[in-house]
Coordinates of N, CA and C in Angstrom, one line a residue:
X1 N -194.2 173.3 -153.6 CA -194.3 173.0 -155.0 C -194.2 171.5 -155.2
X2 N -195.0 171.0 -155.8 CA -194.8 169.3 -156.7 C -194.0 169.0 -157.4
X3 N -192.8 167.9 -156.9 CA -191.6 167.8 -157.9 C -192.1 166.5 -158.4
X4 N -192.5 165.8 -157.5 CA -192.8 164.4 -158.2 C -193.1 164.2 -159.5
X5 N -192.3 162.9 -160.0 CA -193.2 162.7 -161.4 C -194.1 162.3 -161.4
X6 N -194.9 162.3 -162.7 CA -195.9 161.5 -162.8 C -196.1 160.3 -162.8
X7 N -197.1 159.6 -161.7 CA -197.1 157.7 -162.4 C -197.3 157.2 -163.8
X8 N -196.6 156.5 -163.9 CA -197.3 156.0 -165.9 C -197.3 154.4 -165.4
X9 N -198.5 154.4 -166.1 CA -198.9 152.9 -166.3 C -198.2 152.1 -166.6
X10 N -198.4 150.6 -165.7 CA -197.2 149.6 -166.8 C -198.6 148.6 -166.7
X11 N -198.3 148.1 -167.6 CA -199.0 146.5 -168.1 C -198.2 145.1 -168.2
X12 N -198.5 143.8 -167.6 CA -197.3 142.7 -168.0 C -197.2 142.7 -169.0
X13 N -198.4 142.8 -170.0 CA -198.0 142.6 -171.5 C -197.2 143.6 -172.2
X14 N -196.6 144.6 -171.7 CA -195.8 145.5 -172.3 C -194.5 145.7 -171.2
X15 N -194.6 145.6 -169.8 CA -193.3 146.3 -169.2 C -193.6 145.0 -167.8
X16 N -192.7 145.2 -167.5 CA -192.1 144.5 -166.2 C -191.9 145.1 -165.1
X17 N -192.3 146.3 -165.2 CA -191.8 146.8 -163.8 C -193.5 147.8 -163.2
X18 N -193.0 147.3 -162.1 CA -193.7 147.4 -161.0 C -194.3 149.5 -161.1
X19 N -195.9 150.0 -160.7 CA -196.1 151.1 -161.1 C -194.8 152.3 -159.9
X20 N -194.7 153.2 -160.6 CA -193.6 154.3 -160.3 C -193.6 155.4 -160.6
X21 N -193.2 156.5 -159.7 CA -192.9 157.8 -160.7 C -192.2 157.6 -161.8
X22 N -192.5 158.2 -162.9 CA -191.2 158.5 -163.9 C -190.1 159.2 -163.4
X23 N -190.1 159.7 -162.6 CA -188.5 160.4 -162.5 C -187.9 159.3 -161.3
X24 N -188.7 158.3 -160.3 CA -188.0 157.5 -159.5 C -187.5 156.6 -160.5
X25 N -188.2 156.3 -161.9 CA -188.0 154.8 -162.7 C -186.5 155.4 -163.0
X26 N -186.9 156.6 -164.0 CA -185.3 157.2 -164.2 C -184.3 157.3 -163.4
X27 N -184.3 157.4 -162.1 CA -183.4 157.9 -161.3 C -182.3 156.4 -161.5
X28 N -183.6 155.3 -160.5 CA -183.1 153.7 -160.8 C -182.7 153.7 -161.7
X29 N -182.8 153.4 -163.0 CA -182.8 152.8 -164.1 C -181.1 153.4 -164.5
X30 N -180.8 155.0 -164.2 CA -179.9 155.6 -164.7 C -178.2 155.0 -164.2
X31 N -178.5 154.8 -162.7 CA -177.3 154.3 -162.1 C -177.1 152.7 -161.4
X32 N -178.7 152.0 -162.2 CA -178.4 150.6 -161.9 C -178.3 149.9 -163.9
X33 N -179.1 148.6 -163.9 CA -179.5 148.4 -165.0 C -180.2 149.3 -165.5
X34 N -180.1 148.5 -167.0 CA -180.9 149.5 -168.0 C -181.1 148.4 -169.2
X35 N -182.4 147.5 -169.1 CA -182.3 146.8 -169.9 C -182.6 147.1 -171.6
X36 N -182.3 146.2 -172.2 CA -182.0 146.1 -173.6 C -183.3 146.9 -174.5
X37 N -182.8 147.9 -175.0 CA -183.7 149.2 -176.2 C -184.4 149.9 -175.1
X38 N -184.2 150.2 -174.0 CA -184.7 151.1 -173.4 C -184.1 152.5 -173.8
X39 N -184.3 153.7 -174.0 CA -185.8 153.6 -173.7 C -187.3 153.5 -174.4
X40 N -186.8 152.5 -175.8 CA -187.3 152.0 -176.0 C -188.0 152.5 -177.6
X41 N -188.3 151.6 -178.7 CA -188.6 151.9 -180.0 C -190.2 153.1 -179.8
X42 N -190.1 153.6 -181.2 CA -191.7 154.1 -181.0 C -192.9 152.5 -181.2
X43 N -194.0 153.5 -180.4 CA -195.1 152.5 -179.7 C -195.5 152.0 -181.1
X44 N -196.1 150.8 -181.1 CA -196.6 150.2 -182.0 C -197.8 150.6 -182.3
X45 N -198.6 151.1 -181.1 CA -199.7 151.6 -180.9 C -200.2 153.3 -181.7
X46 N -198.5 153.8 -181.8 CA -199.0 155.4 -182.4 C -198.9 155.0 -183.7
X47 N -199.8 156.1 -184.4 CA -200.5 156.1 -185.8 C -199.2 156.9 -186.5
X48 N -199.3 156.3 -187.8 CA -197.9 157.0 -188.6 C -197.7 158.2 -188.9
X49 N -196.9 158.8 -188.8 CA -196.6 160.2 -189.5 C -196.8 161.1 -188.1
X50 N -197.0 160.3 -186.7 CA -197.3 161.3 -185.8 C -195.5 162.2 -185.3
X51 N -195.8 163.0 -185.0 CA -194.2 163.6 -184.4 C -194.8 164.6 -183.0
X52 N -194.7 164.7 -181.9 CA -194.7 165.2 -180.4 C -194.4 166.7 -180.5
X53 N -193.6 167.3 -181.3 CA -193.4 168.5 -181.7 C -194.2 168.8 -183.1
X54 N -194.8 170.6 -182.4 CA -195.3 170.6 -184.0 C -194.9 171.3 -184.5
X55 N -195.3 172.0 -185.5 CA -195.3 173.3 -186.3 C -194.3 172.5 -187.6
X56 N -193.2 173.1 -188.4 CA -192.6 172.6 -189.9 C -192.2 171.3 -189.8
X57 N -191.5 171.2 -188.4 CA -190.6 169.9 -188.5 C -191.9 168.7 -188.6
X58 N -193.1 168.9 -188.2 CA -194.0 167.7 -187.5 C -194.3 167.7 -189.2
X59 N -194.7 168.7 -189.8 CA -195.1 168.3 -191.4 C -193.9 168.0 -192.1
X60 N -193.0 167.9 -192.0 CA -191.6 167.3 -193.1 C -192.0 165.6 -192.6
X61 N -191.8 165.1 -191.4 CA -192.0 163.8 -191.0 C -193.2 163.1 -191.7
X62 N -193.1 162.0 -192.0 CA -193.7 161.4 -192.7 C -193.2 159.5 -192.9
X63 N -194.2 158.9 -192.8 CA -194.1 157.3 -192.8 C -195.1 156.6 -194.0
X64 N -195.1 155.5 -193.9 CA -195.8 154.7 -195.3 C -197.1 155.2 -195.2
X65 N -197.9 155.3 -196.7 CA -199.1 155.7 -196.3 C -200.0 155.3 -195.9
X66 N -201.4 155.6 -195.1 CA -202.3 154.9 -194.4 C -203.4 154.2 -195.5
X67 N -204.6 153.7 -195.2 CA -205.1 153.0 -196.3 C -206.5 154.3 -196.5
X68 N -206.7 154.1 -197.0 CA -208.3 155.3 -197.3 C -209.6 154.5 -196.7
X69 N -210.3 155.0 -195.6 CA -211.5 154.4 -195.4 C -212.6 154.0 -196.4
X70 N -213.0 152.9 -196.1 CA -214.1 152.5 -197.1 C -215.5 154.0 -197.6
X71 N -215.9 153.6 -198.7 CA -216.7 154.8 -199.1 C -217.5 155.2 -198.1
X72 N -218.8 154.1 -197.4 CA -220.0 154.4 -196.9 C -219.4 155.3 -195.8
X73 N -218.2 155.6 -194.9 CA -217.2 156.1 -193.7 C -216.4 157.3 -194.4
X74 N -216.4 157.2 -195.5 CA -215.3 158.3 -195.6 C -215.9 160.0 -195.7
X75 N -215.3 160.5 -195.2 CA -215.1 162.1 -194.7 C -216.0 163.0 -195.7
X76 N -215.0 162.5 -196.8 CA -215.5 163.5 -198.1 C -216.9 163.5 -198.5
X77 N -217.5 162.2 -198.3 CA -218.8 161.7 -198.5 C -220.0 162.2 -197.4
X78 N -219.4 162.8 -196.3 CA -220.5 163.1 -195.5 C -220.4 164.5 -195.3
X79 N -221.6 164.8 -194.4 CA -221.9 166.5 -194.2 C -222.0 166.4 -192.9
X80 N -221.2 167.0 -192.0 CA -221.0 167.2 -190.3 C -222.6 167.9 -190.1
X81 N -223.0 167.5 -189.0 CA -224.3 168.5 -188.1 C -223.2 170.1 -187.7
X82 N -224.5 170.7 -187.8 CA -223.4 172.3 -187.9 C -223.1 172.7 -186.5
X83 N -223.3 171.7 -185.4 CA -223.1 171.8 -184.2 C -221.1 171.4 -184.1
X84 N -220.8 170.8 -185.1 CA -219.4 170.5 -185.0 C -218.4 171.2 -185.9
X85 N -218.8 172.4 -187.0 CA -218.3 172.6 -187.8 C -217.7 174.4 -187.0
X86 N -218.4 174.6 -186.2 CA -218.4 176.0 -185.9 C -217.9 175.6 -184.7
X87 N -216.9 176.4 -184.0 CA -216.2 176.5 -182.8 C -216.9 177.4 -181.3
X88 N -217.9 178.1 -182.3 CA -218.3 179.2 -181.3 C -219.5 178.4 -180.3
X89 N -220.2 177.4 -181.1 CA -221.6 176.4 -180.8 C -221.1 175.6 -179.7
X90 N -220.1 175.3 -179.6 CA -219.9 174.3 -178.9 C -218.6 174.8 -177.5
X91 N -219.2 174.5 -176.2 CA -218.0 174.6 -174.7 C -217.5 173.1 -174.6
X92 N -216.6 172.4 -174.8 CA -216.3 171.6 -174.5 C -214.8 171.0 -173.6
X93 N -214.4 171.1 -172.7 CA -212.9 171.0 -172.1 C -213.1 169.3 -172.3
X94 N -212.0 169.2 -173.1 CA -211.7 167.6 -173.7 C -210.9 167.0 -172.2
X95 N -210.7 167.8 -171.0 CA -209.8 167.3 -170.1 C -210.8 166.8 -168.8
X96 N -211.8 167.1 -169.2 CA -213.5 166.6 -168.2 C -214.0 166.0 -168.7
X97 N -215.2 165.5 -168.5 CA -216.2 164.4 -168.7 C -217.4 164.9 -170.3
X98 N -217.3 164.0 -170.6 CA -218.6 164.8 -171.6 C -219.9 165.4 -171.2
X99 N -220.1 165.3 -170.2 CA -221.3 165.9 -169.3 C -220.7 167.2 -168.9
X100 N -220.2 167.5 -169.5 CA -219.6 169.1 -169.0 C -219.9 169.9 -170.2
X101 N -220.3 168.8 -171.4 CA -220.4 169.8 -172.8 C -221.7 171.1 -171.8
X102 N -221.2 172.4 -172.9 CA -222.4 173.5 -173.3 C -222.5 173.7 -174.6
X103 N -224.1 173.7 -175.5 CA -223.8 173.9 -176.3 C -225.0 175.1 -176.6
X104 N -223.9 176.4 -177.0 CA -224.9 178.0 -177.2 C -226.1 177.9 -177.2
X105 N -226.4 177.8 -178.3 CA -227.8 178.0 -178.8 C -229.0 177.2 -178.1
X106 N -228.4 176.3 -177.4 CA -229.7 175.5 -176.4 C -230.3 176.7 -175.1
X107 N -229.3 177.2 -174.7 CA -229.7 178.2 -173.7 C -229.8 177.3 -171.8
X108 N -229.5 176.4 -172.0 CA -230.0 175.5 -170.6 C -228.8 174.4 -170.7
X109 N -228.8 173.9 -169.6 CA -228.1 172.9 -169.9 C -228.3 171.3 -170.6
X110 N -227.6 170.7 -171.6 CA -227.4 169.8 -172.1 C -228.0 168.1 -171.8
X111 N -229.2 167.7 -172.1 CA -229.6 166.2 -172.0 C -229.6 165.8 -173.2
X112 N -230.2 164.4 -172.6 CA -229.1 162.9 -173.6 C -230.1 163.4 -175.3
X113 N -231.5 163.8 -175.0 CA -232.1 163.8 -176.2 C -231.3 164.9 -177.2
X114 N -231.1 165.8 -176.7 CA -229.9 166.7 -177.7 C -229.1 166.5 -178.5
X115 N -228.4 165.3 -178.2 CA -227.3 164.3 -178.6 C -227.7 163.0 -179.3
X116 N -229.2 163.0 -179.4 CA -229.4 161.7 -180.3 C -229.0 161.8 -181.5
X117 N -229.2 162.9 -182.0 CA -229.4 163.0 -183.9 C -227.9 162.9 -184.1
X118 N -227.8 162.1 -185.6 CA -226.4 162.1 -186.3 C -225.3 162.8 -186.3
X119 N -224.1 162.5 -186.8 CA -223.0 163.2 -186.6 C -222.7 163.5 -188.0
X120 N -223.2 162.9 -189.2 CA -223.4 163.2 -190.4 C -224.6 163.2 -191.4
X121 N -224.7 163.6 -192.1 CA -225.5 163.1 -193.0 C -224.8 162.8 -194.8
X122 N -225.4 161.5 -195.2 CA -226.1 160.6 -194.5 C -225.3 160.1 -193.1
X123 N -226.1 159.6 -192.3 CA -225.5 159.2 -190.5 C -224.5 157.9 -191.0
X124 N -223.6 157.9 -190.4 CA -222.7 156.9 -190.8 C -222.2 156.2 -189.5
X125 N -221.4 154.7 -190.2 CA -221.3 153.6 -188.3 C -220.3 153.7 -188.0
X126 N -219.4 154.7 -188.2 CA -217.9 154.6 -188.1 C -217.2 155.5 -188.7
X127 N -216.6 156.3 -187.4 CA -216.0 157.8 -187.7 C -214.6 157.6 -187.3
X128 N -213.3 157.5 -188.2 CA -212.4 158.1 -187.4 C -211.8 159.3 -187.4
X129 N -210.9 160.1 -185.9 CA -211.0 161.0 -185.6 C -208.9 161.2 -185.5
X130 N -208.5 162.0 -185.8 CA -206.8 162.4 -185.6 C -206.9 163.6 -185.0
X131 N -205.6 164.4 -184.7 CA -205.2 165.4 -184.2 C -203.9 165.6 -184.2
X132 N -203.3 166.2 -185.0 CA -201.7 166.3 -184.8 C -200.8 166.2 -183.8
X133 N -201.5 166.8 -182.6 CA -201.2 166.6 -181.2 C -201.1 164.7 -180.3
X134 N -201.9 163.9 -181.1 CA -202.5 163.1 -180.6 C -201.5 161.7 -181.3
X135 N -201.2 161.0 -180.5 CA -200.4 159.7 -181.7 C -201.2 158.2 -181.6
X136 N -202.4 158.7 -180.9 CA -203.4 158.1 -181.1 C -204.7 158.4 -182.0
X137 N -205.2 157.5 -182.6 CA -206.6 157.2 -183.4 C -207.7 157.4 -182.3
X138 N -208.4 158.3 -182.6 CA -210.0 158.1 -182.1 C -211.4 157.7 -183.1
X139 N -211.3 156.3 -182.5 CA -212.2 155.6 -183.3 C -214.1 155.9 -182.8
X140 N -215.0 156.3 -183.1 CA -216.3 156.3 -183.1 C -217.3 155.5 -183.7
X141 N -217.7 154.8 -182.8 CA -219.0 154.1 -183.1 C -220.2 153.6 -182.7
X142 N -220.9 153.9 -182.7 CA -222.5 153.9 -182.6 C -222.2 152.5 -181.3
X143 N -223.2 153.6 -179.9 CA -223.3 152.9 -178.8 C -224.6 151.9 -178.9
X144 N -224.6 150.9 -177.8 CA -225.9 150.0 -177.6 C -225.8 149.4 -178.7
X145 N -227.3 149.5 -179.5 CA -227.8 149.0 -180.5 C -228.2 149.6 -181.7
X146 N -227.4 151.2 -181.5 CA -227.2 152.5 -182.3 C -227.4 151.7 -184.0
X147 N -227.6 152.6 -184.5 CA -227.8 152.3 -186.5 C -226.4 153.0 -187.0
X148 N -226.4 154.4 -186.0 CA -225.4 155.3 -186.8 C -224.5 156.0 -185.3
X149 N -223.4 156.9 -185.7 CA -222.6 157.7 -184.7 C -223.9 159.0 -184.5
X150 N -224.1 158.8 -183.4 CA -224.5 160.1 -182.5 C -223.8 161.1 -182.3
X151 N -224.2 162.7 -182.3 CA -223.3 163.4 -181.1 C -222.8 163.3 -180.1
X152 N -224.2 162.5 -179.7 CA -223.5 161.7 -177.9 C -222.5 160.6 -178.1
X153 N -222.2 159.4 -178.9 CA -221.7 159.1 -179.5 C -220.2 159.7 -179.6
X154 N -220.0 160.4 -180.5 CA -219.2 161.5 -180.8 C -218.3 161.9 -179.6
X155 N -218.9 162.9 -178.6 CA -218.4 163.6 -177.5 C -218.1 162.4 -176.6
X156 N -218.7 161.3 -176.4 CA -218.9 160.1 -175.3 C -217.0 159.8 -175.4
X157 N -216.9 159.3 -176.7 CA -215.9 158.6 -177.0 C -214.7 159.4 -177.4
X158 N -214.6 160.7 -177.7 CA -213.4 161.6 -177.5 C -212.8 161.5 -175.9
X159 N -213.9 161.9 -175.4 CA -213.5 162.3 -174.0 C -212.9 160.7 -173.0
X160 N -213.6 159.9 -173.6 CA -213.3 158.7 -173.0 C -211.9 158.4 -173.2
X161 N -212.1 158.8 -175.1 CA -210.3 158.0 -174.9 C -209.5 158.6 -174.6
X162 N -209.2 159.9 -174.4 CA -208.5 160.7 -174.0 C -208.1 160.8 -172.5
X163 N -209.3 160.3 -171.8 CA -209.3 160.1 -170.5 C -208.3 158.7 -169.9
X164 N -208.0 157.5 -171.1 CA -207.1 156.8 -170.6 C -205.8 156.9 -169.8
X165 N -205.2 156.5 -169.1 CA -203.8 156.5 -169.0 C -202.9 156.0 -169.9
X166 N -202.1 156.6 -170.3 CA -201.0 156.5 -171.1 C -200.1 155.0 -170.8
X167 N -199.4 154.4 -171.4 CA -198.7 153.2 -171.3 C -197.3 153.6 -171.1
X168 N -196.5 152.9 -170.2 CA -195.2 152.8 -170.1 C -194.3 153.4 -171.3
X169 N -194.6 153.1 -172.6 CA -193.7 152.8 -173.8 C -194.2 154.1 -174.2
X170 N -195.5 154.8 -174.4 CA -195.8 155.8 -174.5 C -195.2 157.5 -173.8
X171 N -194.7 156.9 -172.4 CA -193.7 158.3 -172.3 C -191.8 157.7 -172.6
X172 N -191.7 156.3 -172.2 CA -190.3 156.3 -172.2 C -190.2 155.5 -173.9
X173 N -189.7 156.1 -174.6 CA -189.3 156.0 -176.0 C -188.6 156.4 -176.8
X174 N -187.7 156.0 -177.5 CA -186.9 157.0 -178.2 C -187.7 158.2 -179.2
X175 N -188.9 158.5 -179.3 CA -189.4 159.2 -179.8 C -189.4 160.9 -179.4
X176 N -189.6 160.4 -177.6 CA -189.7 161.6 -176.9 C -188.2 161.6 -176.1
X177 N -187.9 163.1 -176.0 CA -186.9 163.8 -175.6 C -187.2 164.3 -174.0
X178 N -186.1 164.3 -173.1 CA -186.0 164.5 -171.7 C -187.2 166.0 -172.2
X179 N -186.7 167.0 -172.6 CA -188.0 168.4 -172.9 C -189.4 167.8 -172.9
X180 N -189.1 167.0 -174.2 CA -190.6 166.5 -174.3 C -191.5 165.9 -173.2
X181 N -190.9 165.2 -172.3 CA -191.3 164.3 -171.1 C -191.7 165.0 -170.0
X182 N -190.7 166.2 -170.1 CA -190.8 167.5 -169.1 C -192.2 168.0 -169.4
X183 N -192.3 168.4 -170.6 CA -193.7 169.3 -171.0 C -195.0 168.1 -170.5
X184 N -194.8 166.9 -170.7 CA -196.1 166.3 -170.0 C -196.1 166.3 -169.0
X185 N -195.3 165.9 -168.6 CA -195.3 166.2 -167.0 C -195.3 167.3 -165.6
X186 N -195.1 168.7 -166.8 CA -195.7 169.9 -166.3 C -197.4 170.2 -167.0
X187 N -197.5 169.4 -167.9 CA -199.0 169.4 -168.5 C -200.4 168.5 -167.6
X188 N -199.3 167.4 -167.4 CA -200.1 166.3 -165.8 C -200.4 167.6 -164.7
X189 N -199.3 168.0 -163.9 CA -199.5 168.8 -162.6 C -200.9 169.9 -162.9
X190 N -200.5 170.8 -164.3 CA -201.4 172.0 -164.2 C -202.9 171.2 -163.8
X191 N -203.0 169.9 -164.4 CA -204.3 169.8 -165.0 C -204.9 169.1 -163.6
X192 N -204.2 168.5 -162.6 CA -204.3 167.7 -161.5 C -204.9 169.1 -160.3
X193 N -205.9 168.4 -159.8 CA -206.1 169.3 -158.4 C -206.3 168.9 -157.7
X194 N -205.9 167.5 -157.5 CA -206.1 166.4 -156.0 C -204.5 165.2 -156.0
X195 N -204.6 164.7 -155.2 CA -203.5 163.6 -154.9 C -204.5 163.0 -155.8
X196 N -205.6 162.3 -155.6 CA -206.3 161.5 -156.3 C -205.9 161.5 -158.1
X197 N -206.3 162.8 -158.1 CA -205.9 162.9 -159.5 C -204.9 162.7 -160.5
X198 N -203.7 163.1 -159.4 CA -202.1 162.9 -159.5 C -201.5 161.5 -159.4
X199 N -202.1 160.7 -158.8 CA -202.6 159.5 -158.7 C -202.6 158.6 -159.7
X200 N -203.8 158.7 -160.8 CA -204.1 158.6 -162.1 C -202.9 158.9 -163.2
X201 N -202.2 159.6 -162.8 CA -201.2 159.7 -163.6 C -200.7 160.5 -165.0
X202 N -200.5 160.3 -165.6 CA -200.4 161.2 -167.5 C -201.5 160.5 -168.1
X203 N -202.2 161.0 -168.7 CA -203.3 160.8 -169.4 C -202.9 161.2 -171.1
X204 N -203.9 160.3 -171.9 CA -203.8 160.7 -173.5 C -204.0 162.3 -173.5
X205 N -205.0 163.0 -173.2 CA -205.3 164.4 -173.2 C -203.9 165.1 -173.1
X206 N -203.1 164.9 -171.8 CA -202.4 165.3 -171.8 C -201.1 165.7 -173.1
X207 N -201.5 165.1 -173.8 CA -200.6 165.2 -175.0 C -200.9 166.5 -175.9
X208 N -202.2 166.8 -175.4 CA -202.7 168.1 -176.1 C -202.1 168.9 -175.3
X209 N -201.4 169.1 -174.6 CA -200.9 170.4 -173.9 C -201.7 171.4 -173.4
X210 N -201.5 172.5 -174.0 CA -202.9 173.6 -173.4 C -203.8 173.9 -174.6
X211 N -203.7 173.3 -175.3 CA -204.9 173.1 -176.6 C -205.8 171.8 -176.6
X212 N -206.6 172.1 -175.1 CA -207.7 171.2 -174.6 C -209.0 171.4 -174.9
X213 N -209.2 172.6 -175.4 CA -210.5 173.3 -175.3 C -211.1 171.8 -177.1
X214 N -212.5 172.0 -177.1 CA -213.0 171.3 -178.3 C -213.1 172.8 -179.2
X215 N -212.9 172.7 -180.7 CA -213.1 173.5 -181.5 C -214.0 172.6 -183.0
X216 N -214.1 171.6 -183.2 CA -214.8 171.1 -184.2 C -213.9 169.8 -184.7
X217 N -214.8 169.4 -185.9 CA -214.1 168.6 -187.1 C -214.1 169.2 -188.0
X218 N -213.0 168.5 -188.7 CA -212.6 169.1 -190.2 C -212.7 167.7 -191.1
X219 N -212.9 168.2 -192.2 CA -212.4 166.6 -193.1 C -211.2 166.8 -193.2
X220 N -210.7 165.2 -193.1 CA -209.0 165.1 -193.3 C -208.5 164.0 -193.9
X221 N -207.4 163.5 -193.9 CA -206.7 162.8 -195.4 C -207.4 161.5 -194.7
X222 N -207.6 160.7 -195.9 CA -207.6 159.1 -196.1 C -208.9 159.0 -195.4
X223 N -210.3 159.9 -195.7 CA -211.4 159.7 -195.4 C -211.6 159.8 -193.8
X224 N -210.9 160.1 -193.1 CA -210.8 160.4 -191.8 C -211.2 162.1 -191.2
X225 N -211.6 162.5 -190.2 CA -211.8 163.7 -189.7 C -210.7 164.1 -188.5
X226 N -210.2 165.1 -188.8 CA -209.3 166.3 -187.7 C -210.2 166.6 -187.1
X227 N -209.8 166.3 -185.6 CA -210.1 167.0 -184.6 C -209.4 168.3 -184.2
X228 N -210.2 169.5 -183.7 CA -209.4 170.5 -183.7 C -209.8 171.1 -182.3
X229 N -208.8 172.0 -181.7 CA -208.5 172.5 -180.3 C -208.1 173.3 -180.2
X230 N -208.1 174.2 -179.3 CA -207.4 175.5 -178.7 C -207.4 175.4 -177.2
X231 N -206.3 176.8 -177.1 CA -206.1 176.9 -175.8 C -206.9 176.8 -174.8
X232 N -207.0 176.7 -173.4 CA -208.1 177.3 -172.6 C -208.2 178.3 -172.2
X233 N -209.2 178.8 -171.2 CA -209.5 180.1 -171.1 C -208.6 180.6 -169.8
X234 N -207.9 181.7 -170.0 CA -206.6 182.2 -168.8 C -207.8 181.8 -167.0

């Protein structure tokens, strides 16, 4: 069985210490020093009103409000391609590469021309994307020399950011709880099927837990779009 923790990233510009399991850093950290606000404020980097637990308590929580995107971007003003609105149209595991999309109704597998056409209409240069699960922003924007956000576009840049490694301050924080820390780090193992991959460490995705699968967008507050998810398949 894998007891090890997971590696989490460190950066000079955020942490000092050298890369580690999380349960070696803990171990150290518990019966030597323990320097000053460890383990540390919420990230500057997560978006307001996020909370790690969901369901009533994650909706009571609440911080200053965000600003509303400019009109020509905002949510309300555009009409999704019906490839993102329906759950059934679209295979996507947000914990793989976007070249893994399937999408029904093509019947074959997936090339780049598929993915040219808009992600709204009118096509717009700049989509952002939330998820309750997520205490990160997913920002979209028209690749190359793009006019507008693509599908490909779209899927490119979900999966991308999600596929980052997580930062130091992002698991050790007073935000998240010893449970909390535990659930990512049995959510790392499931998802890991190599040393290599284990390797890599906690990832953003990982914060989705087993609600990895793609299910669409929704429109959502302050001109922004909900990303939505479900479990995967047993």
């Amino acid at each position: 069985m894998w007891n090890a923790g997971p590696p989490i990233q460190t950066f000079p510009s955020t942490s000092s210490y050298p890369p580690a399991s999380a349960v070696a850093m803990t171990q150290s950290l518990s019966t030597a020093y323990v320097p000053p606000d460890w383990p540390g404020e919420r990230p500057r980097t997560w978006r307001h009103g996020f909370k790690f637990k969901s369901g009533i308590s994650s909706l009571l929580f609440r911080r200053k409000s965000v600003s509303r995107l400019a009109d020509a971007t905002d949510s309300a003003r555009l009409r999704l391609d019906p490839i993102l609105r329906d759950d059934k149209d679209v295979i996507l595991d947000l914990r793989r590469s976007q070249h893994s999309l399937i999408i029904r109704e093509l019947g074959r597998p997936v090339v780049a021309n598929d993915l040219m056409g808009p992600c709204t209409n009118p096509p717009t240069v700049f989509m952002r994307l939330y998820h309750t699960r997520l205490p990160w922003y997913i920002d979209v924007v028209p690749s190359g020399n793009g006019s507008y956000v693509t599908l490909g576009d779209l899927f490119m840049n979900i999966c991308q950011s999600l596929a980052r490694p997580i930062h130091h301050e992002d698991y050790y924080n007073d935000e998240l709880d010893a449970d909390d820390r535990e659930e990512l780090k049995q959510t790392w193992h499931k998802r890991c099927s190599s040393k290599k991959e284990r390797m890599e460490g906690v990832k953003q995705v990982d914060f989705l837990r087993e609600k990895y699968m793609f299910l669409g967008l929704t429109r959502g507050k302050n001109g922004m779009w909900q990303l939505s998810t479900g479990k995967g398949y047993p």
